[in-house]
CSV table of C-alpha atoms in Angstrom, one decimal:
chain,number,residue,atom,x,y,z
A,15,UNK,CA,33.1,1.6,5.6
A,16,UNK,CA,33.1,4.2,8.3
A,17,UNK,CA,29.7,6.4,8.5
A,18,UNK,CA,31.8,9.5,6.4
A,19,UNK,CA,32.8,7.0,4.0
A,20,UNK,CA,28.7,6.0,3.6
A,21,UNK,CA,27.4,9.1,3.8
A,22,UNK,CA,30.0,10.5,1.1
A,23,UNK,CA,28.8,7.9,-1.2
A,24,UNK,CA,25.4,8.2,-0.3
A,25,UNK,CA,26.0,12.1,-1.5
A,26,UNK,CA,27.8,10.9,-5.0
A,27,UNK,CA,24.7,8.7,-6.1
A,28,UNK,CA,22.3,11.4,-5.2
A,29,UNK,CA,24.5,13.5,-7.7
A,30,UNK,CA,24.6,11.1,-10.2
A,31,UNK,CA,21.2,10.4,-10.7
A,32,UNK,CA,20.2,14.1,-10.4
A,33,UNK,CA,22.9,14.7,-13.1
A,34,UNK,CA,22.1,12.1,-15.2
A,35,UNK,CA,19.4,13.6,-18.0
A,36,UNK,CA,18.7,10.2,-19.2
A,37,UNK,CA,16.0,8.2,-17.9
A,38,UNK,CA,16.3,5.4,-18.8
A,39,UNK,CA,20.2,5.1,-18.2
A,40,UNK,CA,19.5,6.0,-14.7
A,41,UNK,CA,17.4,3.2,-14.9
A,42,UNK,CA,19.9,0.9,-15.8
A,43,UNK,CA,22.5,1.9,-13.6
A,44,UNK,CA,20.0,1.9,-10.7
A,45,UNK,CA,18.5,-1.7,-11.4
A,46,UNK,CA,22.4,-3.0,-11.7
A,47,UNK,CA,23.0,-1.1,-8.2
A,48,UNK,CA,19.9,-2.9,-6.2
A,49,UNK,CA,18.7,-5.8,-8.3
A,50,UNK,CA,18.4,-8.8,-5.4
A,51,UNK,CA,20.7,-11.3,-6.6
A,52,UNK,CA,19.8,-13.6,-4.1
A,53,UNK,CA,23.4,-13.3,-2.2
A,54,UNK,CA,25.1,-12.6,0.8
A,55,UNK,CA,25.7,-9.1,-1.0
A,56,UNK,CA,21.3,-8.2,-0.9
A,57,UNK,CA,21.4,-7.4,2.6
A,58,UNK,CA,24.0,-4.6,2.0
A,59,UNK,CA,22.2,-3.7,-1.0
A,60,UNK,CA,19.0,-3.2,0.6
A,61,UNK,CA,21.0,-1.4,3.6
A,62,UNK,CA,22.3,1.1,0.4
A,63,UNK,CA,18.8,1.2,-1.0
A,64,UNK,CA,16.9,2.3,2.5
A,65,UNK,CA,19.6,5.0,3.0
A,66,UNK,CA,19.2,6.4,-0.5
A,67,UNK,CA,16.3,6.5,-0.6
A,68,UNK,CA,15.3,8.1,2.4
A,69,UNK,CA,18.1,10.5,1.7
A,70,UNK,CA,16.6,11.6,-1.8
A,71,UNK,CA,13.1,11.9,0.2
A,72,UNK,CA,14.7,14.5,2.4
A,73,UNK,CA,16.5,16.1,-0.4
A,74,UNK,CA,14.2,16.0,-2.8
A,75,UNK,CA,15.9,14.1,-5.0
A,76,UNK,CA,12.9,12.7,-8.1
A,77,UNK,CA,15.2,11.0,-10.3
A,78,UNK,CA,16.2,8.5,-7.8
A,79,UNK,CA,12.5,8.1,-6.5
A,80,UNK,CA,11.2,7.7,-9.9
A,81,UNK,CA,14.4,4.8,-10.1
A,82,UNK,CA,12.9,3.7,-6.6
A,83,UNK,CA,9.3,3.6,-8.2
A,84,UNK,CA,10.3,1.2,-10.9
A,85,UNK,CA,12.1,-0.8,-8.0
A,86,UNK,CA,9.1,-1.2,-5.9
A,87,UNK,CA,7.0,-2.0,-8.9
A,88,UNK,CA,9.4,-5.4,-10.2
A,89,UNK,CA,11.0,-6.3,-7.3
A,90,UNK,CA,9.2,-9.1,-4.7
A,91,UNK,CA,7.0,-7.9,-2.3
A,92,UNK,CA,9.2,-9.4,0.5
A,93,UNK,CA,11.6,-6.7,0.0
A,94,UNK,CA,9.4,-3.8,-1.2
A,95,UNK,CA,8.2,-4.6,2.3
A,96,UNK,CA,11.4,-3.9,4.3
A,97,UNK,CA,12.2,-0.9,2.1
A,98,UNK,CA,9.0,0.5,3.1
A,99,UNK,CA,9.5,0.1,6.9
A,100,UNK,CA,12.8,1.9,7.0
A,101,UNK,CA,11.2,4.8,5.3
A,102,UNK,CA,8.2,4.7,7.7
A,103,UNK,CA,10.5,4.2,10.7
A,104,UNK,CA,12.7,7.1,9.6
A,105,UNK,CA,9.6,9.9,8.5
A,106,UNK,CA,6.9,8.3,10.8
A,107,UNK,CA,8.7,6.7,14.1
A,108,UNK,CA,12.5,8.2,14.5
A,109,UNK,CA,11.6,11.9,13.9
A,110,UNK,CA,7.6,12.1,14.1
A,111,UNK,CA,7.5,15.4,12.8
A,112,UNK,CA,9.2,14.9,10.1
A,113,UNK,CA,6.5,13.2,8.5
A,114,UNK,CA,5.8,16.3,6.5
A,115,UNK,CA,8.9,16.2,4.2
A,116,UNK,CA,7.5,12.3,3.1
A,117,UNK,CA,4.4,13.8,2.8
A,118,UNK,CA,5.5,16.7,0.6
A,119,UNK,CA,7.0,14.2,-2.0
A,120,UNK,CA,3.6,13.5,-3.5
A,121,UNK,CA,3.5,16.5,-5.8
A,122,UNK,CA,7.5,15.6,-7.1
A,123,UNK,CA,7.4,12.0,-7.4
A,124,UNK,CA,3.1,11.1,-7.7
A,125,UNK,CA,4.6,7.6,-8.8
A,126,UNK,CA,6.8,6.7,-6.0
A,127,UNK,CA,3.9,7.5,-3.7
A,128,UNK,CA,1.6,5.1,-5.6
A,129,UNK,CA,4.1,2.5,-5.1
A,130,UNK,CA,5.1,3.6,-1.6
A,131,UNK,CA,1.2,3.3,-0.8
A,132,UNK,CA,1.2,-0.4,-2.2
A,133,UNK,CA,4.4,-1.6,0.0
A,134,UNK,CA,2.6,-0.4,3.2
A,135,UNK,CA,-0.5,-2.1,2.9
A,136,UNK,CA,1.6,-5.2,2.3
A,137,UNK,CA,3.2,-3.6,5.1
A,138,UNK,CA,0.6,-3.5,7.5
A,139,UNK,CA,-1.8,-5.9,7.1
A,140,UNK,CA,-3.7,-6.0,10.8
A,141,UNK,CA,-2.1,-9.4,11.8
A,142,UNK,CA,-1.0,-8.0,15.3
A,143,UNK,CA,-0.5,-4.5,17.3
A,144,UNK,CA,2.5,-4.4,15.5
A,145,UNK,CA,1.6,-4.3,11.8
A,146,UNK,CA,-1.1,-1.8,12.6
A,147,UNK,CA,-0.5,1.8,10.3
A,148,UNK,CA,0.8,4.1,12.9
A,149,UNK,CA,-1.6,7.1,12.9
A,150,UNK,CA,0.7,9.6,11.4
A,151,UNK,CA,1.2,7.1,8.2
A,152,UNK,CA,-3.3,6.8,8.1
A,153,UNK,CA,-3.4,10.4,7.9
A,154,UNK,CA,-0.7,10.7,5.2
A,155,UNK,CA,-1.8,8.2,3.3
A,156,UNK,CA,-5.6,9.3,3.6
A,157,UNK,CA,-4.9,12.9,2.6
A,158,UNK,CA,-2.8,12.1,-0.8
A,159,UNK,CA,-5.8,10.0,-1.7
A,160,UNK,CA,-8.3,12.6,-0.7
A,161,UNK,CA,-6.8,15.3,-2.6
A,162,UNK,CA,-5.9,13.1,-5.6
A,163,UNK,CA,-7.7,9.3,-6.2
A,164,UNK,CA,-6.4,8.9,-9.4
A,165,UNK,CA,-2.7,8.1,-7.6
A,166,UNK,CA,-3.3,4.7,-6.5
A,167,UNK,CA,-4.2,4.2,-10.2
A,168,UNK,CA,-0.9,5.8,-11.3
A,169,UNK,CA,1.0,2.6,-11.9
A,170,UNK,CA,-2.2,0.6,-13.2
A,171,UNK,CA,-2.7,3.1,-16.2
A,172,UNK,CA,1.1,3.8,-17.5
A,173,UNK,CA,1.6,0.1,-17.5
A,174,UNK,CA,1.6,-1.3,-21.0
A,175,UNK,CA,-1.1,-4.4,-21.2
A,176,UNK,CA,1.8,-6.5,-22.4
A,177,UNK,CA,4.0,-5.8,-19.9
A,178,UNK,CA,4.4,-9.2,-17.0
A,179,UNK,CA,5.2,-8.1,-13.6
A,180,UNK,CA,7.4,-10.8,-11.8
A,181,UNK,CA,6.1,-13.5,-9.9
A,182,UNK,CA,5.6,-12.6,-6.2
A,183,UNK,CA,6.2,-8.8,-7.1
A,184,UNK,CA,3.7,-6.5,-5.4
A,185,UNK,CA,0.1,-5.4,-6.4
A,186,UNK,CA,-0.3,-3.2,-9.7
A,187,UNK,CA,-2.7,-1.5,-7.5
A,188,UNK,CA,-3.1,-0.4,-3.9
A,189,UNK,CA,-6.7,-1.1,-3.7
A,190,UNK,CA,-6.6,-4.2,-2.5
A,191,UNK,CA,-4.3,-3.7,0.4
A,192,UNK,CA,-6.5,-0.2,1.4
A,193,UNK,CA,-9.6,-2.5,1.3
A,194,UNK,CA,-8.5,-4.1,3.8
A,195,UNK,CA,-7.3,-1.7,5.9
A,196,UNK,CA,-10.7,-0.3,6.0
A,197,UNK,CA,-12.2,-3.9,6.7
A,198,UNK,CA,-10.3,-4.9,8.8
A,199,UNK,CA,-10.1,-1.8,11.4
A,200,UNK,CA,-12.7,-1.7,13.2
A,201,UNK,CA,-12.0,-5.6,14.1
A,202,UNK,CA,-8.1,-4.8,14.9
A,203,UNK,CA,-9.4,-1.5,17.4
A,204,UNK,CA,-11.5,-3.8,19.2
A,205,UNK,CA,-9.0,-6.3,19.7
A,206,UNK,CA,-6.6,-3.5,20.7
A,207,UNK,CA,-8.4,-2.3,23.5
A,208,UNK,CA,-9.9,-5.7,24.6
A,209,UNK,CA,-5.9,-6.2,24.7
A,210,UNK,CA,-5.6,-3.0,26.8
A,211,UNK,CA,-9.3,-1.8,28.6
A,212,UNK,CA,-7.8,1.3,29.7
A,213,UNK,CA,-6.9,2.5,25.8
A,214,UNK,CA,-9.3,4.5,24.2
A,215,UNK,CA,-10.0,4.1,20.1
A,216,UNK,CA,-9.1,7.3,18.5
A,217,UNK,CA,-12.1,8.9,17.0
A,218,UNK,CA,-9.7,10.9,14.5
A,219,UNK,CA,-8.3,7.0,12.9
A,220,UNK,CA,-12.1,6.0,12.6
A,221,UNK,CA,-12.3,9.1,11.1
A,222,UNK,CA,-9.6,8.5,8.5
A,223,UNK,CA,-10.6,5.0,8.0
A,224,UNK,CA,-14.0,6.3,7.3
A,225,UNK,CA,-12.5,8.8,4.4
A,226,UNK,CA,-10.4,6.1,3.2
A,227,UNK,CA,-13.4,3.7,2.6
A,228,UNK,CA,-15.3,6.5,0.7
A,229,UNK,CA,-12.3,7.0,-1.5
A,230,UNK,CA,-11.3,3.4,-1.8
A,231,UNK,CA,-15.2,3.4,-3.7
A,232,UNK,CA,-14.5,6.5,-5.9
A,233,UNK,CA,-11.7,5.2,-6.9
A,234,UNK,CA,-13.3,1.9,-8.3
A,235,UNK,CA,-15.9,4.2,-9.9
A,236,UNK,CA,-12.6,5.7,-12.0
A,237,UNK,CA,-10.9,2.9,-12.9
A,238,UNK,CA,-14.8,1.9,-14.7
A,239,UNK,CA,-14.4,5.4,-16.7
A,240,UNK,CA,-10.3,4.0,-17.3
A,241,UNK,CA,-11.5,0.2,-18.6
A,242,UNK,CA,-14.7,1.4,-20.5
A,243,UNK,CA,-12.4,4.0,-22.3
A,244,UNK,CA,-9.4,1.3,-23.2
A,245,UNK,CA,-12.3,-1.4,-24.0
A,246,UNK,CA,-11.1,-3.5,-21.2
A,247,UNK,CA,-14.4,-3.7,-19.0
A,248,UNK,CA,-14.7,-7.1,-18.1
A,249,UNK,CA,-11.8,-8.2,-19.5
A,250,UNK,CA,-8.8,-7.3,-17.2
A,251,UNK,CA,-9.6,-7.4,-13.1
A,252,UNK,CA,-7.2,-5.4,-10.9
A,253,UNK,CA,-9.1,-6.8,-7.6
A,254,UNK,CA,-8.1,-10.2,-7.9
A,255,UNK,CA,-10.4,-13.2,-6.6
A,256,UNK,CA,-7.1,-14.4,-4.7
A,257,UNK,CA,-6.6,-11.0,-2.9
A,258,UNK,CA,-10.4,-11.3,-1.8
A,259,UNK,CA,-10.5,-14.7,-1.1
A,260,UNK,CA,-7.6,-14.3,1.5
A,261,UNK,CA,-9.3,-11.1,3.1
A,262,UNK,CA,-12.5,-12.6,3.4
A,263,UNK,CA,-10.5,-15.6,5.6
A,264,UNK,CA,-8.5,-12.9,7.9
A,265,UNK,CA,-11.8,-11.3,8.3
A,266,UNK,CA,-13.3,-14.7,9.7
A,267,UNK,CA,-10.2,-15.4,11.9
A,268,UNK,CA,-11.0,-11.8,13.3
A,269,UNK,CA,-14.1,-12.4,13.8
A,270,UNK,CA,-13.8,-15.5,15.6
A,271,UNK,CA,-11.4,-14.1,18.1
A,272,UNK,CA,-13.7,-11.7,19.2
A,273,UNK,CA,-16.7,-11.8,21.1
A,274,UNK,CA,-19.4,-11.4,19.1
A,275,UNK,CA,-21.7,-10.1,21.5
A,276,UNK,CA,-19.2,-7.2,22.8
A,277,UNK,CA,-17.7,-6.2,19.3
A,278,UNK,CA,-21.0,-6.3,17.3
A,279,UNK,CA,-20.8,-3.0,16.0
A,280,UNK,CA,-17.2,-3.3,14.8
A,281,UNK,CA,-17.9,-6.6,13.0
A,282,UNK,CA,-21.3,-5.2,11.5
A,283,UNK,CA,-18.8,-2.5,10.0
A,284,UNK,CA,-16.4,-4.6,9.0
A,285,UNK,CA,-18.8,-7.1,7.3
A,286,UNK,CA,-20.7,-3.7,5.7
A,287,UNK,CA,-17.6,-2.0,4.5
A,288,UNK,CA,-16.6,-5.3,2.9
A,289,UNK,CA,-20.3,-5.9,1.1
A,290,UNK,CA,-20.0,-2.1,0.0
A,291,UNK,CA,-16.7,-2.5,-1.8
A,292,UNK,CA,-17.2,-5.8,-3.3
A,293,UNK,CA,-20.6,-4.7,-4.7
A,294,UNK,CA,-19.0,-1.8,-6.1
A,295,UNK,CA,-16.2,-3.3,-7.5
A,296,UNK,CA,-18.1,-6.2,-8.9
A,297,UNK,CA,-20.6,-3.4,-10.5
A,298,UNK,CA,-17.1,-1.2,-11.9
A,299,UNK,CA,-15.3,-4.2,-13.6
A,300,UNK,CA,-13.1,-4.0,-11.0
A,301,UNK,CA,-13.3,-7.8,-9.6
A,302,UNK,CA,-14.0,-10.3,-11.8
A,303,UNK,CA,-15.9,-12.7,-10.2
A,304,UNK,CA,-19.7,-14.3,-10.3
A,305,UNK,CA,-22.1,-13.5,-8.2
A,306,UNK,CA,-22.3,-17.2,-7.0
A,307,UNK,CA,-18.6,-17.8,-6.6
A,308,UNK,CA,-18.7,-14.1,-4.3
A,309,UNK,CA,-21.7,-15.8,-2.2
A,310,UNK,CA,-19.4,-18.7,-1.7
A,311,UNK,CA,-16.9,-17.0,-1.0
A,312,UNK,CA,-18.3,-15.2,1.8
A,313,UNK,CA,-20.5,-18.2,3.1
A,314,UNK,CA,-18.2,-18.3,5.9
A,315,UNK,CA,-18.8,-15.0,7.2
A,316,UNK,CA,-21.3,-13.6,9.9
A,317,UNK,CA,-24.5,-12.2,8.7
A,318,UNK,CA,-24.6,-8.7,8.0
A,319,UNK,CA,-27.8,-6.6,8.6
């Protein structure tokens, strides 16, 4: 298929799914189109998907981003992973300025953005320079959160309690991927510029991280109002002990690669950002998990002050 050909087609499923008043047959039709079949055909699939996508972001297309919401939410992480870094490499790395059109979308598609927000902090999870949020995507991110909380509980609270996401699929929240985003920068900055003396930390992501942390709390004071209200406190965690458990073990791996005399300040922030939002989530319902089994947990870890 020559690019014409693509682009024409690419043009006929935007105007399908705009035209189509139905939601739930564009639904169907759209699961049928990208479903992962585990074939030779996903590949192309997921080629399709990235361009359509990123196509109905510039164009402003919601019905195919709400279709692309419902995606992200059943599909396995894996691929709601690569999905997320075309769009970020088209709005964030290709075209830097054109962050503001992905940025705009919050207002259209609120649930898409949710969604969008969980796939990049599976995205970027600190591991290298890498899979580091480029600044452009921090300040995004941070500024639908600021001016709105209650998105990254979007997909959390129109979820029936019946309803069984697929195994492997991602989070129903973001909260656990933007936790550790906030733990774990101050550790990944250090380890950037012990990498590179001569780069400076940027005051304006410490900044950001700062905001997100703040938030990331607010938020778990919300979803306390959302389970007291729907007589789920205590019942139904959306921090899961797993989630922690690993973070707490990247955190220690951090940790050890630094030197601890040199990067004190950036692991006693780590350590207190991480003992803020586990008591706060503990104290919301949030994580479900015993005090003793937490101190366990985090036996391994450094001392905080």
């Amino acid at each position: 298929m020559s690019c014409v050909q693509e682009l024409q087609l690419l043009e006929i499923m935007c105007s399908y799914f705009q035209e189509q008043s139905k939601d739930a047959v564009r639904q169907v039709i759209f699961s049928a189109l990208f479903s992962l079949q585990g074939n030779k055909a996903d590949e192309s699939r997921m080629a399709t998907l990235g361009k359509l996508v990123s196509m109905a972001i510039a164009v402003c297309r919601v019905p195919i981003l709400e279709c692309a919401a419902t995606w992200l939410q059943r599909t396995h992480s894996a691929w709601c992973v690569r999905l997320a870094l075309v769009l970020v490499e088209d709005y964030c790395t290709l075209v830097p300025g054109s962050i503001s059109t992905l940025q705009n979308i919050c207002s259209a598609s609120p649930r898409f953005c949710c969604q969008l927000i969980t796939a990049v902090t599976a995205l970027y999870d600190f591991s290298s320079e890498e899979l580091t949020p480029p600044p452009s995507l921090l300040e995004m991110v941070v500024g639908w959160i600021t001016e709105d909380p209650r998105l990254l509980l979007l997909t959390f609270i129109n979820m029936p309690l019946s309803s069984s996401l697929p195994l492997g699929c991602l989070e129903v929240t973001p909260l656990a991927g933007l936790l550790r985003w906030c733990v774990k920068a101050p550790l990944a900055s250090h380890r950037a510029r012990k990498s590179a003396p001569e780069q400076e930390t940027t005051p304006t992501c410490d900044e950001l991280y700062s905001k997100l942390h703040l938030s990331v709390l607010q938020v778990f004071l919300m979803l306390q109002v959302h389970l007291t209200e729907q007589n789920l406190l205590g019942r139904l965690g959306v921090l899961q002990a797993e989630s922690v458990a690993a973070l707490v073990e990247e955190v220690r791996v951090l940790v050890e690669e630094l030197n601890t005399l040199h990067a004190a300040n950036h692991i006693q922030l780590a350590l207190d950002r991480l003992a803020q939002a586990l008591q706060v989530a503990m104290a919301t319902g949030a994580l479900l998990c015993s005090r003793e089994d937490l101190r366990a947990l985090c036996s391994r870890l450094p001392h905080n002050k």
